[in-house]
Short mmCIF file of C-alpha atoms in Angstrom, two decimals:
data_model
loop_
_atom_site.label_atom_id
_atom_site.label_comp_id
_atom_site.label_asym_id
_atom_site.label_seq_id
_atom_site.Cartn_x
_atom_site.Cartn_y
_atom_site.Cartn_z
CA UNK A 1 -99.82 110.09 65.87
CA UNK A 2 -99.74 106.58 68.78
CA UNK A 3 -98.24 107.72 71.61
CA UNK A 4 -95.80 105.30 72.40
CA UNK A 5 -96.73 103.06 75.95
CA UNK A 6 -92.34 102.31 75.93
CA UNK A 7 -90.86 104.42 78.83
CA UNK A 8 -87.55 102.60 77.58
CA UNK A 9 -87.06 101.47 73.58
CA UNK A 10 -84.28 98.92 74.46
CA UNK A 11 -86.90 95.84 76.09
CA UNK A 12 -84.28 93.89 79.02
CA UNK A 13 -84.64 90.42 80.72
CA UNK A 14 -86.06 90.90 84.59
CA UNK A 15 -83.29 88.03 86.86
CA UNK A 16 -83.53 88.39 90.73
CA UNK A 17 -84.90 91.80 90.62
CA UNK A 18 -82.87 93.72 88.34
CA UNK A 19 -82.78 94.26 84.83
CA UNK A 20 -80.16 92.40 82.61
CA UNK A 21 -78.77 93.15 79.26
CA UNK A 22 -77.65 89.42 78.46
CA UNK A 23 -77.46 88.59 74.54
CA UNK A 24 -77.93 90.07 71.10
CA UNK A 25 -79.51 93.03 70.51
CA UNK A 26 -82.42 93.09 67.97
CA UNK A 27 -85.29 95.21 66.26
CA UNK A 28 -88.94 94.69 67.66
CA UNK A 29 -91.41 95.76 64.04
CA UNK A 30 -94.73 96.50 64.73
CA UNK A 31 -96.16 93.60 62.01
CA UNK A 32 -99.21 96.61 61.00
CA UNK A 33 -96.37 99.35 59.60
CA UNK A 34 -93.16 97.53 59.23
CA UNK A 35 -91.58 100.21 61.49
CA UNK A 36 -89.02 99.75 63.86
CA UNK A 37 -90.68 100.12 67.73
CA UNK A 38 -87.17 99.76 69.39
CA UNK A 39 -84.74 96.77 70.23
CA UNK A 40 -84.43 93.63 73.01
CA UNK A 41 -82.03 92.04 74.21
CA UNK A 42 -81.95 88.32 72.65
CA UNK A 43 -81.64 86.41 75.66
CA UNK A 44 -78.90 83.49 75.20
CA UNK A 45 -78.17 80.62 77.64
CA UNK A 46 -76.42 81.72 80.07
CA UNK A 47 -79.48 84.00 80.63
CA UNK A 48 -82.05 81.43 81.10
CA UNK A 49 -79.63 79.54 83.53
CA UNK A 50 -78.76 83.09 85.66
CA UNK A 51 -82.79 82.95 85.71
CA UNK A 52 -82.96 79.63 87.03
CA UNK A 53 -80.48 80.08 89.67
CA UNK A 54 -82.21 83.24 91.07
CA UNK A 55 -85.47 81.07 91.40
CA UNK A 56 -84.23 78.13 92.98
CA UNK A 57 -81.92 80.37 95.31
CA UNK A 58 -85.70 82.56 95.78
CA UNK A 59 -87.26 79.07 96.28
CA UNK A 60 -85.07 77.39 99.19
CA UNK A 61 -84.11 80.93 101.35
CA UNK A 62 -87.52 82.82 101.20
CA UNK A 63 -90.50 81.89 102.78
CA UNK A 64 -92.60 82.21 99.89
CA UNK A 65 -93.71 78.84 99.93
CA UNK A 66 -95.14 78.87 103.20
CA UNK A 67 -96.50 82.66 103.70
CA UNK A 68 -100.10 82.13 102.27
CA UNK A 69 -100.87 85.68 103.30
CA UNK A 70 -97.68 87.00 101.04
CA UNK A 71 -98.99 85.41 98.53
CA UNK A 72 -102.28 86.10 98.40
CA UNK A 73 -101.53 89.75 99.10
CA UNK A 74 -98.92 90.14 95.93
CA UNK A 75 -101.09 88.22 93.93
CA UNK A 76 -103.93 90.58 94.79
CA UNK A 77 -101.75 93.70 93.77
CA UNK A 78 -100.24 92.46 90.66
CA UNK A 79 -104.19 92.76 89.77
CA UNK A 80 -104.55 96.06 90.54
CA UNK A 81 -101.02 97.02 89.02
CA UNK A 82 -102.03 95.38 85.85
CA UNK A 83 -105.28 97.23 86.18
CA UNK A 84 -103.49 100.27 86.72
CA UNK A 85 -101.44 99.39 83.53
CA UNK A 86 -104.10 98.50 80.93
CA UNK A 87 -103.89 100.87 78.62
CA UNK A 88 -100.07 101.08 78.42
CA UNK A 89 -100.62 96.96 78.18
CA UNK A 90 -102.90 97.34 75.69
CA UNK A 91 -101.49 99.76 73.54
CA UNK A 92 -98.07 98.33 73.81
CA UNK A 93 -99.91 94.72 72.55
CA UNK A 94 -101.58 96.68 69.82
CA UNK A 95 -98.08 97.99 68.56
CA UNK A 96 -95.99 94.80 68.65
CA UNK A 97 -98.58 92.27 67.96
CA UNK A 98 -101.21 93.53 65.71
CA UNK A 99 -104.38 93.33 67.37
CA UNK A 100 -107.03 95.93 67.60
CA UNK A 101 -106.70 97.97 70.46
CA UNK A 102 -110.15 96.66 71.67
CA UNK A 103 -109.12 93.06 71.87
CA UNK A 104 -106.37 93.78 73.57
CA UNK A 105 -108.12 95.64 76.35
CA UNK A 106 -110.11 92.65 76.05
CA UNK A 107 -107.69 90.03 76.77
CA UNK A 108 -105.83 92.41 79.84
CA UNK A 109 -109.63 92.97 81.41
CA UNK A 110 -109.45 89.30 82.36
CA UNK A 111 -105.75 89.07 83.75
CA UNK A 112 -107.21 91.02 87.33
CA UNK A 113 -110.19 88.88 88.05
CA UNK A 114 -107.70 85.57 87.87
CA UNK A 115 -105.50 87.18 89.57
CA UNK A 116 -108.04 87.93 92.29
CA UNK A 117 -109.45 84.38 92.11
CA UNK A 118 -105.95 82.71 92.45
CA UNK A 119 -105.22 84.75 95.34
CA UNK A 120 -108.46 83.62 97.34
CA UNK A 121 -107.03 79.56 96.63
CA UNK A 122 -103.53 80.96 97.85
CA UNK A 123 -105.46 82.04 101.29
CA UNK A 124 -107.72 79.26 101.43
CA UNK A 125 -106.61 75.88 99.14
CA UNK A 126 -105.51 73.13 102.05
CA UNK A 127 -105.00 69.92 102.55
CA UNK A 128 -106.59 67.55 105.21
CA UNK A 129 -106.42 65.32 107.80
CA UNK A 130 -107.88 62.64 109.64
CA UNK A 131 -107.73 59.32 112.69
CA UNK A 132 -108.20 56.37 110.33
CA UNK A 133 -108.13 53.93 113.76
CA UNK A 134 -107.31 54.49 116.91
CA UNK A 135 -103.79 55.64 117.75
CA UNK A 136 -102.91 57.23 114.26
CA UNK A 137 -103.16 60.24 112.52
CA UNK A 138 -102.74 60.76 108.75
CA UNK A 139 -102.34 64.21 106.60
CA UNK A 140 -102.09 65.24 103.28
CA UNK A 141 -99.87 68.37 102.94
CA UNK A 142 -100.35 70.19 99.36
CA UNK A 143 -96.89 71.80 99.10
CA UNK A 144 -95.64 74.06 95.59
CA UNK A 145 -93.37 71.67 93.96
CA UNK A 146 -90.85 74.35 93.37
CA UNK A 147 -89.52 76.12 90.23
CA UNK A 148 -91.74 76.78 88.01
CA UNK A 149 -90.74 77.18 84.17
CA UNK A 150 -93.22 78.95 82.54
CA UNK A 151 -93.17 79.63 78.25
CA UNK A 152 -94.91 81.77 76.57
CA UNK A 153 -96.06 82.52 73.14
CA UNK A 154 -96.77 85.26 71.12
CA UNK A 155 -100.04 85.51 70.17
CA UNK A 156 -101.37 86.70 73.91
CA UNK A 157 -98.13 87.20 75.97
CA UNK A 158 -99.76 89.49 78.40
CA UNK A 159 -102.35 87.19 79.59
CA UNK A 160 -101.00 83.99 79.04
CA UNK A 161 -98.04 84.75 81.02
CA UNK A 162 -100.77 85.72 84.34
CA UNK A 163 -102.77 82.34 83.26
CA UNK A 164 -100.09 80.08 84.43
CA UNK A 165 -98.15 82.67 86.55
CA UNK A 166 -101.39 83.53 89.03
CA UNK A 167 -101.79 79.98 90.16
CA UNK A 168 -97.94 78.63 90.22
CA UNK A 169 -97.38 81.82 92.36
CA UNK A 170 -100.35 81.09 94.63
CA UNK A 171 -99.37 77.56 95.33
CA UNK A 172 -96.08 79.05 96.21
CA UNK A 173 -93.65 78.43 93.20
CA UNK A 174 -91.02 80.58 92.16
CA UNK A 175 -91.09 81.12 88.56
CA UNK A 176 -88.88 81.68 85.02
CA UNK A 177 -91.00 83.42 82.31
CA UNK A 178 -89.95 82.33 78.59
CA UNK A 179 -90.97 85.34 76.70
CA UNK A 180 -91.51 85.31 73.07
CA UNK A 181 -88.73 87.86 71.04
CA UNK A 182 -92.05 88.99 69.02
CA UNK A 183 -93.15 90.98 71.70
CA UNK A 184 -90.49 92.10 73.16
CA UNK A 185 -90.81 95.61 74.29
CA UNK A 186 -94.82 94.39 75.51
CA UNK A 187 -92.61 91.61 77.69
CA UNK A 188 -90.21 94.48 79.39
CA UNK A 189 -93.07 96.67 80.09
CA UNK A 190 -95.36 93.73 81.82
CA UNK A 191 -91.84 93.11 83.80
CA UNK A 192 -91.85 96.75 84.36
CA UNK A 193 -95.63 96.57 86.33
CA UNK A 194 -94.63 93.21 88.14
CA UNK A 195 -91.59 94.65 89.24
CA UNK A 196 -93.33 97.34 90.76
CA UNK A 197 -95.54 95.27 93.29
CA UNK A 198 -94.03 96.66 96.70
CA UNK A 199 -94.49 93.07 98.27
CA UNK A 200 -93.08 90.74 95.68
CA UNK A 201 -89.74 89.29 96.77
CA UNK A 202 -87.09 89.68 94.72
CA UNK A 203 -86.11 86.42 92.37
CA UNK A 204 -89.85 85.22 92.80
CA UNK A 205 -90.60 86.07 88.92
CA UNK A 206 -88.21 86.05 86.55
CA UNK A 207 -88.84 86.79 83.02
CA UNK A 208 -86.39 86.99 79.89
CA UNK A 209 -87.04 87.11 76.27
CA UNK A 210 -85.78 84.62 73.56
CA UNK A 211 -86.25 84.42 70.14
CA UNK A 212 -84.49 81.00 69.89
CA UNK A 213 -85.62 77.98 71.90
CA UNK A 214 -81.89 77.38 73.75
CA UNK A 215 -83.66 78.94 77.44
CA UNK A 216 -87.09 76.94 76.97
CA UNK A 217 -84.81 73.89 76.43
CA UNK A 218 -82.74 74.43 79.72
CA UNK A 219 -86.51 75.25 81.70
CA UNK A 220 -87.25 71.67 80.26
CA UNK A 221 -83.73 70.00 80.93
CA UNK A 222 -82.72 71.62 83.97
CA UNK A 223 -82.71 69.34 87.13
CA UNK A 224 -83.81 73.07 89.17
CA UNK A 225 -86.86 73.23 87.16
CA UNK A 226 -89.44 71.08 88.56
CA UNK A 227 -92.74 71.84 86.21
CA UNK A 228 -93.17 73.40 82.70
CA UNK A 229 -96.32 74.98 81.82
CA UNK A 230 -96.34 75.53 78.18
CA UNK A 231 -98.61 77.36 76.19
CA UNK A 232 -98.26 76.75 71.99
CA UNK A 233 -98.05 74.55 69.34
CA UNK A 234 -98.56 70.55 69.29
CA UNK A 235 -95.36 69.62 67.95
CA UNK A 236 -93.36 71.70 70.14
CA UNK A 237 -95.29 70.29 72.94
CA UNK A 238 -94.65 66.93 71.92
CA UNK A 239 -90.62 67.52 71.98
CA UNK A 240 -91.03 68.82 75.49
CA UNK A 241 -93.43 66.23 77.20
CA UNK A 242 -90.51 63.66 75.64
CA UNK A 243 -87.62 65.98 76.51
CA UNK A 244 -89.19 66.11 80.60
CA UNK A 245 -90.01 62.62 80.88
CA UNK A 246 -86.39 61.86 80.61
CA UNK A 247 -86.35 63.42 84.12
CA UNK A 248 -89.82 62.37 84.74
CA UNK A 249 -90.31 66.30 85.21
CA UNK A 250 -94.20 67.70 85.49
CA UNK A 251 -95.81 69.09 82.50
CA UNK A 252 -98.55 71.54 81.89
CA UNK A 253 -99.61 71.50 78.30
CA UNK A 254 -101.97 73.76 76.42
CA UNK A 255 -101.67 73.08 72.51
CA UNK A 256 -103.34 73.26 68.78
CA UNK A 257 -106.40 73.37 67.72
CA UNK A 258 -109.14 72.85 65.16
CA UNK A 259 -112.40 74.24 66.95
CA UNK A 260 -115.43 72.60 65.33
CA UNK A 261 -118.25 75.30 65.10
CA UNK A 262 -121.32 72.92 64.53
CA UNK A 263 -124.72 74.96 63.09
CA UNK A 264 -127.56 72.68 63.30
CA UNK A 265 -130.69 74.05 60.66
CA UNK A 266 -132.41 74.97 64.01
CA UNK A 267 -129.95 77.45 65.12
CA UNK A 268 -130.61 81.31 64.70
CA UNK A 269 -127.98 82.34 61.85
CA UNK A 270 -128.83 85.72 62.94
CA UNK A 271 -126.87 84.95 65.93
CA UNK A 272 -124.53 82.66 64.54
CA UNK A 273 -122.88 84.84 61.83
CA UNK A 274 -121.46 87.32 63.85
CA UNK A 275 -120.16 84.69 66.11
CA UNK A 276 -118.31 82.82 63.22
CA UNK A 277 -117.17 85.52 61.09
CA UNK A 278 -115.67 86.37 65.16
CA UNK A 279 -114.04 82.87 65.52
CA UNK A 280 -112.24 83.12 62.19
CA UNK A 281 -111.20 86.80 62.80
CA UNK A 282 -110.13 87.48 66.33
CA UNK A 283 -106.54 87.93 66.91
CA UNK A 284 -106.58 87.32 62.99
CA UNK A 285 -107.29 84.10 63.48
CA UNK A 286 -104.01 83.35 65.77
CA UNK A 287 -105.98 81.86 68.27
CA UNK A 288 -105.64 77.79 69.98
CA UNK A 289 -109.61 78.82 70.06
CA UNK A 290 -110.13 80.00 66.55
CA UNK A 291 -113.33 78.77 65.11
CA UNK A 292 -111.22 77.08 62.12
CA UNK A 293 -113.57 74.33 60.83
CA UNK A 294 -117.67 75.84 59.92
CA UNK A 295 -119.31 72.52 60.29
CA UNK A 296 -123.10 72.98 58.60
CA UNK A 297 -126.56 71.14 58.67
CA UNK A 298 -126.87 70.31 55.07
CA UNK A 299 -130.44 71.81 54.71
CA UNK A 300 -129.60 75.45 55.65
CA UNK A 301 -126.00 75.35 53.77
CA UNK A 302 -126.75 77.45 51.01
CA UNK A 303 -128.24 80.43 53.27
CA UNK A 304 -125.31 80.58 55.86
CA UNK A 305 -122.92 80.43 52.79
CA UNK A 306 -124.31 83.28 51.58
CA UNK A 307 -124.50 85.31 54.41
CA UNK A 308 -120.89 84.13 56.10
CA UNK A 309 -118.87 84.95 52.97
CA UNK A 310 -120.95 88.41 53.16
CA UNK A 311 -119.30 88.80 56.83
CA UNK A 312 -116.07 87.74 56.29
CA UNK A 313 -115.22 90.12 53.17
CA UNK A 314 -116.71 93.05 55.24
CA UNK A 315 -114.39 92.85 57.60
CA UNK A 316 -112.56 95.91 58.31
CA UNK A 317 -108.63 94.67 58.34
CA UNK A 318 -106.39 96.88 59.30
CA UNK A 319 -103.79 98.86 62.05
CA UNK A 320 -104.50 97.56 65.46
CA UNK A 321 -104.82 101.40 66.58
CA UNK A 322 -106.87 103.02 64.20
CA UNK A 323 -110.40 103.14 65.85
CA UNK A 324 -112.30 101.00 62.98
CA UNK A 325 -109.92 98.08 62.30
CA UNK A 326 -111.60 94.68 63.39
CA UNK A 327 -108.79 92.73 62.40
CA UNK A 328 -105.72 92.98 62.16
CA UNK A 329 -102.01 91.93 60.72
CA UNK A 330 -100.31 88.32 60.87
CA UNK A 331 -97.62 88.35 63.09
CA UNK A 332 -94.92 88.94 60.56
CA UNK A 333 -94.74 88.67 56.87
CA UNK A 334 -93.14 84.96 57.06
CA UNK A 335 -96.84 84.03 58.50
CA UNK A 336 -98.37 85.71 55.63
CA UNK A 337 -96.60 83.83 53.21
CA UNK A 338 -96.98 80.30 54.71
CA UNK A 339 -100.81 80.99 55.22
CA UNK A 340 -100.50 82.01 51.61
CA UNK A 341 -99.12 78.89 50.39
CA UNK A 342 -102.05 76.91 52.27
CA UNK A 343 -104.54 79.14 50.45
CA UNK A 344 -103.13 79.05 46.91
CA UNK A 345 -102.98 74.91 47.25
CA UNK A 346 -106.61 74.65 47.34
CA UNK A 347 -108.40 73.84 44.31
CA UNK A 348 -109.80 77.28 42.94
CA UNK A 349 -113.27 75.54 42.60
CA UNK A 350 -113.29 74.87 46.81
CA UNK A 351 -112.80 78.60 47.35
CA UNK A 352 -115.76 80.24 48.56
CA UNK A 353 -113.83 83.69 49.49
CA UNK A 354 -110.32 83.78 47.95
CA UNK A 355 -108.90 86.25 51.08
CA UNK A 356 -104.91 86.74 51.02
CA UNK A 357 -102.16 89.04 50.92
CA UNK A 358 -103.08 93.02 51.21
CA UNK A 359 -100.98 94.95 49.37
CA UNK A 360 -98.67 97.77 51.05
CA UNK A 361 -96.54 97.66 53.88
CA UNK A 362 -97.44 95.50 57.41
CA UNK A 363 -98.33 91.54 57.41
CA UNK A 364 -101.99 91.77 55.99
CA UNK A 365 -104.32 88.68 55.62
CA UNK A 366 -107.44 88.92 54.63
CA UNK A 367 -110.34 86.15 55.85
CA UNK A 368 -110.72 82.82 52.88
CA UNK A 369 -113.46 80.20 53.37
CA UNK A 370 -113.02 77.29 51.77
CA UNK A 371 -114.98 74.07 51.10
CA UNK A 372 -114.30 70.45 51.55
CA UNK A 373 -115.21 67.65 52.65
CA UNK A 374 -112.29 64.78 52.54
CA UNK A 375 -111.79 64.56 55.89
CA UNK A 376 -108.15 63.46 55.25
CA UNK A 377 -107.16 67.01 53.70
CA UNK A 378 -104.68 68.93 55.22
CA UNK A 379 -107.04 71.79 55.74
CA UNK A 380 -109.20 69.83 58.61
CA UNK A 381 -106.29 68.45 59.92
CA UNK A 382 -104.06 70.69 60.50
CA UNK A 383 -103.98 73.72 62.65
CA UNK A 384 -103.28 76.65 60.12
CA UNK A 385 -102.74 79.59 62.72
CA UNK A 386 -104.75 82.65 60.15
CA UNK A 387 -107.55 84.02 59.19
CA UNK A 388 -109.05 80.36 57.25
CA UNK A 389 -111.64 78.37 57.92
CA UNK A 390 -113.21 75.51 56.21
CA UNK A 391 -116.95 74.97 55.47
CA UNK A 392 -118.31 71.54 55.72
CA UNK A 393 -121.74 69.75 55.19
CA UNK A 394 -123.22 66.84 57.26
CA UNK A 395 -126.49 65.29 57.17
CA UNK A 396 -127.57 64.74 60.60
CA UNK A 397 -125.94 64.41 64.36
CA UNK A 398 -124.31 61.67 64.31
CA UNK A 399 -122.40 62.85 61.35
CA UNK A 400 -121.60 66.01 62.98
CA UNK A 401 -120.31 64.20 65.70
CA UNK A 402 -118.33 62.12 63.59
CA UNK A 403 -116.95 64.57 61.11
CA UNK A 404 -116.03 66.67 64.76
CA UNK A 405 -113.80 64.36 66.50
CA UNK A 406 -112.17 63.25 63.23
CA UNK A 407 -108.56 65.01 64.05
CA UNK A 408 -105.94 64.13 66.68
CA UNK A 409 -107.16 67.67 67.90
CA UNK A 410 -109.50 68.17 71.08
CA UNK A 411 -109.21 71.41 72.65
CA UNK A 412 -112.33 72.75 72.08
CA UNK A 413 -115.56 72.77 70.04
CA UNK A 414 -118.90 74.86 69.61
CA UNK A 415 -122.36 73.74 69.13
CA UNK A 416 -125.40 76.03 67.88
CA UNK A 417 -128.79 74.62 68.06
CA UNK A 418 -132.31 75.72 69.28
CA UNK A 419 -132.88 72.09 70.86
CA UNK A 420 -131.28 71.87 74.28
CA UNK A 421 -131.41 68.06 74.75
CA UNK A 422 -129.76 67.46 71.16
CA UNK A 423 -127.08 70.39 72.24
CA UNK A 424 -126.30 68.19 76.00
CA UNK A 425 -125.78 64.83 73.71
CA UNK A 426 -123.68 66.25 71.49
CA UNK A 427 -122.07 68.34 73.73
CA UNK A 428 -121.04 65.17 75.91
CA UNK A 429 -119.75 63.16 72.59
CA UNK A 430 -117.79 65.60 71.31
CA UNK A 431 -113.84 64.46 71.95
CA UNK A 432 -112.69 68.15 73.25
CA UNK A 433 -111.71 69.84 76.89
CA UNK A 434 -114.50 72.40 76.24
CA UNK A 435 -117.89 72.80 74.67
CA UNK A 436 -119.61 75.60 74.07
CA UNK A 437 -123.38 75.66 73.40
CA UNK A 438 -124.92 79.07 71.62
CA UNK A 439 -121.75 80.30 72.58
CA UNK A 440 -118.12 80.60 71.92
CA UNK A 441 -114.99 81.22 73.46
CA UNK A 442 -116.23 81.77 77.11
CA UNK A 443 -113.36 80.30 79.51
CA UNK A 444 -113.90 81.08 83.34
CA UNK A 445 -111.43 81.58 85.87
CA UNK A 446 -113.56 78.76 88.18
CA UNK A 447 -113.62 76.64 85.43
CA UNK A 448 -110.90 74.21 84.32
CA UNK A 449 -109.76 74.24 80.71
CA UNK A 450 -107.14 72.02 78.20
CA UNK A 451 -106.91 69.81 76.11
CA UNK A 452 -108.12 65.97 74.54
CA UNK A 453 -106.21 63.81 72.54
CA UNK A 454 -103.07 66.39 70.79
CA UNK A 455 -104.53 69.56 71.80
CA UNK A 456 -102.86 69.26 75.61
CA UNK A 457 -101.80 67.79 78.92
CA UNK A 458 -103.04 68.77 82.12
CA UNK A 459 -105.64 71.80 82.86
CA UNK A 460 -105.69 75.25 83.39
CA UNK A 461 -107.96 77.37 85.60
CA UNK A 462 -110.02 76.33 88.27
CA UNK A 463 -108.42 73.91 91.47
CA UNK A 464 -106.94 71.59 88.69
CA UNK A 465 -104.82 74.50 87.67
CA UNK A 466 -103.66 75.17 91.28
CA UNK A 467 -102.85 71.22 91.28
CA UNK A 468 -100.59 71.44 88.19
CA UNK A 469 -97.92 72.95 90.61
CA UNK A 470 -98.55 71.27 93.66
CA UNK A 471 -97.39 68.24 95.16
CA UNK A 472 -98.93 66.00 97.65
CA UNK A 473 -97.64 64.00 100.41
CA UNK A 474 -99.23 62.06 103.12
CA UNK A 475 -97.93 62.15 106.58
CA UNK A 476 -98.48 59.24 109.31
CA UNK A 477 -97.95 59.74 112.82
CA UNK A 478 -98.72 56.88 115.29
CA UNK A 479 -99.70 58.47 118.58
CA UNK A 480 -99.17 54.79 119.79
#
């Protein structure tokens, strides 16, 4: 029997410091069993706003925005609190969300280093200054532009939450965290281990769950909310970039996704099947990242056919917990039956592994491969959030290149070849934030990240992260 990681069943919203029971209360289901895991608060309007308040009020009376060493130093526990916390974390994820206990782990192993990395820019990211003729001095101050509004979606919440959190805290914002109702009880107990850090001011980081979309509207609206950094889906993103440029309010946009994974007849398939069965499969294919579209040389087709449709159906799907599972549920059965819809569309003759439905209780999917080429089909063009991937031929690079950048999607793409000067060219042609070469999903904390075209605005990680909640203003002082 799972020992439970919930100290408290009943998952509350974290405002100034103390724990608030605002809205209805609802059932959290783990999406694996169907079983109930305990209830949340639904957080309603007047929630969001209370959170608001407490982070402006945190933002103009503390001196968090000036106190680099505060901030480096709570950033730098927070990362050994979450550390502490990992297994709890992880299990907690595993419950709620779905995902094999191993990729949790996986996803909360990287939350400490970018903590860690954040908290060196907090101690060390500056501004500069300089005599541009005689008499004069000029300065550029990089100051946190204030509250942050920060939403988060269900598919990661741990670690998405700490990616935009860790640098909008060290530039010195105060923050509201949109939680997603899906994970609710994962959301209270991540409040729980921030809450905990002996030298975070109260009000700094405020988090409250939502199932609805009334809070993330007032973050966007709200004339106290001076950035939005929002992780999820294009069209969602699109209604917010419009909704904040009303007030001409910064956004921070990571979005969907259609990751090219392009095998050239050089590549090693020994290599490259693992890697692709991976990109379909990993958080059951509920992933911006997710290696949806299997883009193949047309000479070697036949053989990586044979052997990816081998991989896929030996997947091992099943509970998150149970030590074998390598993939596991949807996040509730409404996915399931709207990635089951997509499926049963295509014509029966394009299917190259049926996948679907698994019978019994929990949101079960298995992996489907599917071939086309039309590069108008809905398939290629639009981001299907499951276990699906399409498998499509082209004849040499500059097809592949072509056949790649044929979406409004650009996050990020994956090339697998033996030839390192073809790999740079079409690496560097490729319309996407990130390329991967013999590799795949490999984001670094130094490293920025987001998205082309639909698939984003702005960047995450690296200095251009820091940036997205920082503003800059020049000073001039005449000595004359």
């Amino acid at each position: 029997m799972t020992t439970t990681p919930f100290a408290d069943t009943t998952a509350r919203h974290l405002i100034a410091g103390i724990w608030s029971e605002g809205g209805a209360e609802r059932q959290s289901l783990n999406p694996a069993t169907d079983e109930v895991l305990g209830s949340y608060f639904d957080a309603d309007l007047a929630v969001a706003q209370a959170a608001i308040q407490s982070a402006n009020a945190a933002f103009r009376e503390l001196d968090w925005a000036t106190n680099r060493e505060l901030r480096g130093t709570v950033l730098w526990e927070i990362a050994a609190a979450i550390e502490a916390n990992l297994e709890r974390l992880a299990l907690a994820i595993s419950l709620e969300n779905g995902k094999p206990l191993g990729q949790a782990r996986f996803e909360l192993s990287i939350a400490a280093p970018k903590l860690r990395y954040f908290a060196g820019l907090a101690l060390t990211d500056s501004g500069s200054a300089a005599h541009v003729y005689p008499g004069s001095t000029s300065m550029l101050l990089k100051e946190p532009i204030g509250v942050a509004g920060i939403i988060v979606p269900w598919n990661s919440p741990a670690i998405l939450a700490i990616r935009s959190l860790a640098p909008a805290l060290a530039a010195g914002c105060t923050t509201v965290v949109k939680m997603p109702a899906q994970t609710a009880l994962t959301n209270a107990l991540l409040a729980e281990v921030l809450d905990g850090v002996e030298s975070l001011p109260k009000g700094v980081i405020n988090m409250f769950t939502e199932s609805g979309d009334a809070g993330a509207k007032e973050l966007v609206s709200s004339p106290d909310v001076h950035v939005v950094s929002y992780t999820g889906s294009t069209a969602v993103g699109a209604r917010i970039a419009s909704a904040a440029g009303e007030r001409l309010k910064k956004v921070s946009l990571e979005l969907g996704g259609k990751t090219p994974m392009i095998v050239f007849a050089d590549a090693d398939l020994d290599v490259v099947v693992p890697t692709l069965t991976a990109a379909v499969t990993t958080f059951a294919g509920q992933f911006c990242m997710t290696g949806s579209r299997i883009l193949v040389e047309r000479s070697i087709s036949e053989d990586l056919k044979r052997r990816l449709i081998e991989s896929l159906a030996a997947v091992r799907v099943g509970v998150g917990t149970e030590d074998d599972t390598e993939m596991g549920p949807l996040v509730d059965h409404a996915a399931v039956e709207r990635v089951e819809r997509i499926v049963a569309g295509v014509d029966p003759s394009r299917v190259l592994l049926r996948g679907g439905p698994i019978e019994g209780p929990g949101a079960f999917f298995s992996p489907a491969l599917i071939e086309v080429q039309e590069l108008s089909c809905a398939l290629i063009q639009d981001e299907i959030f499951g276990p699906v991937a399409t498998f499509e031929l082209f004849d040499d690079e500059d097809d592949a290149v072509r056949r790649a950048n044929a979406t409004d999607f650009g996050l990020s793409a994956s090339v697998w070849t033996r030839d390192g000067a073809r790999s740079q060219r079409v690496a560097e042609r490729i319309e996407a934030g990130t390329v991967w070469i013999n590799a795949w999903a490999q984001i670094l904390d130094q490293f920025e990240e987001g998205g082309f075209k639909k698939s984003g605005l702005g960047r995450l990680n690296g200095l251009g992260g820091l940036a997205e909640f920082q503003e800059v203003k020049h000073i001039f002082r005449s000595t004359v």
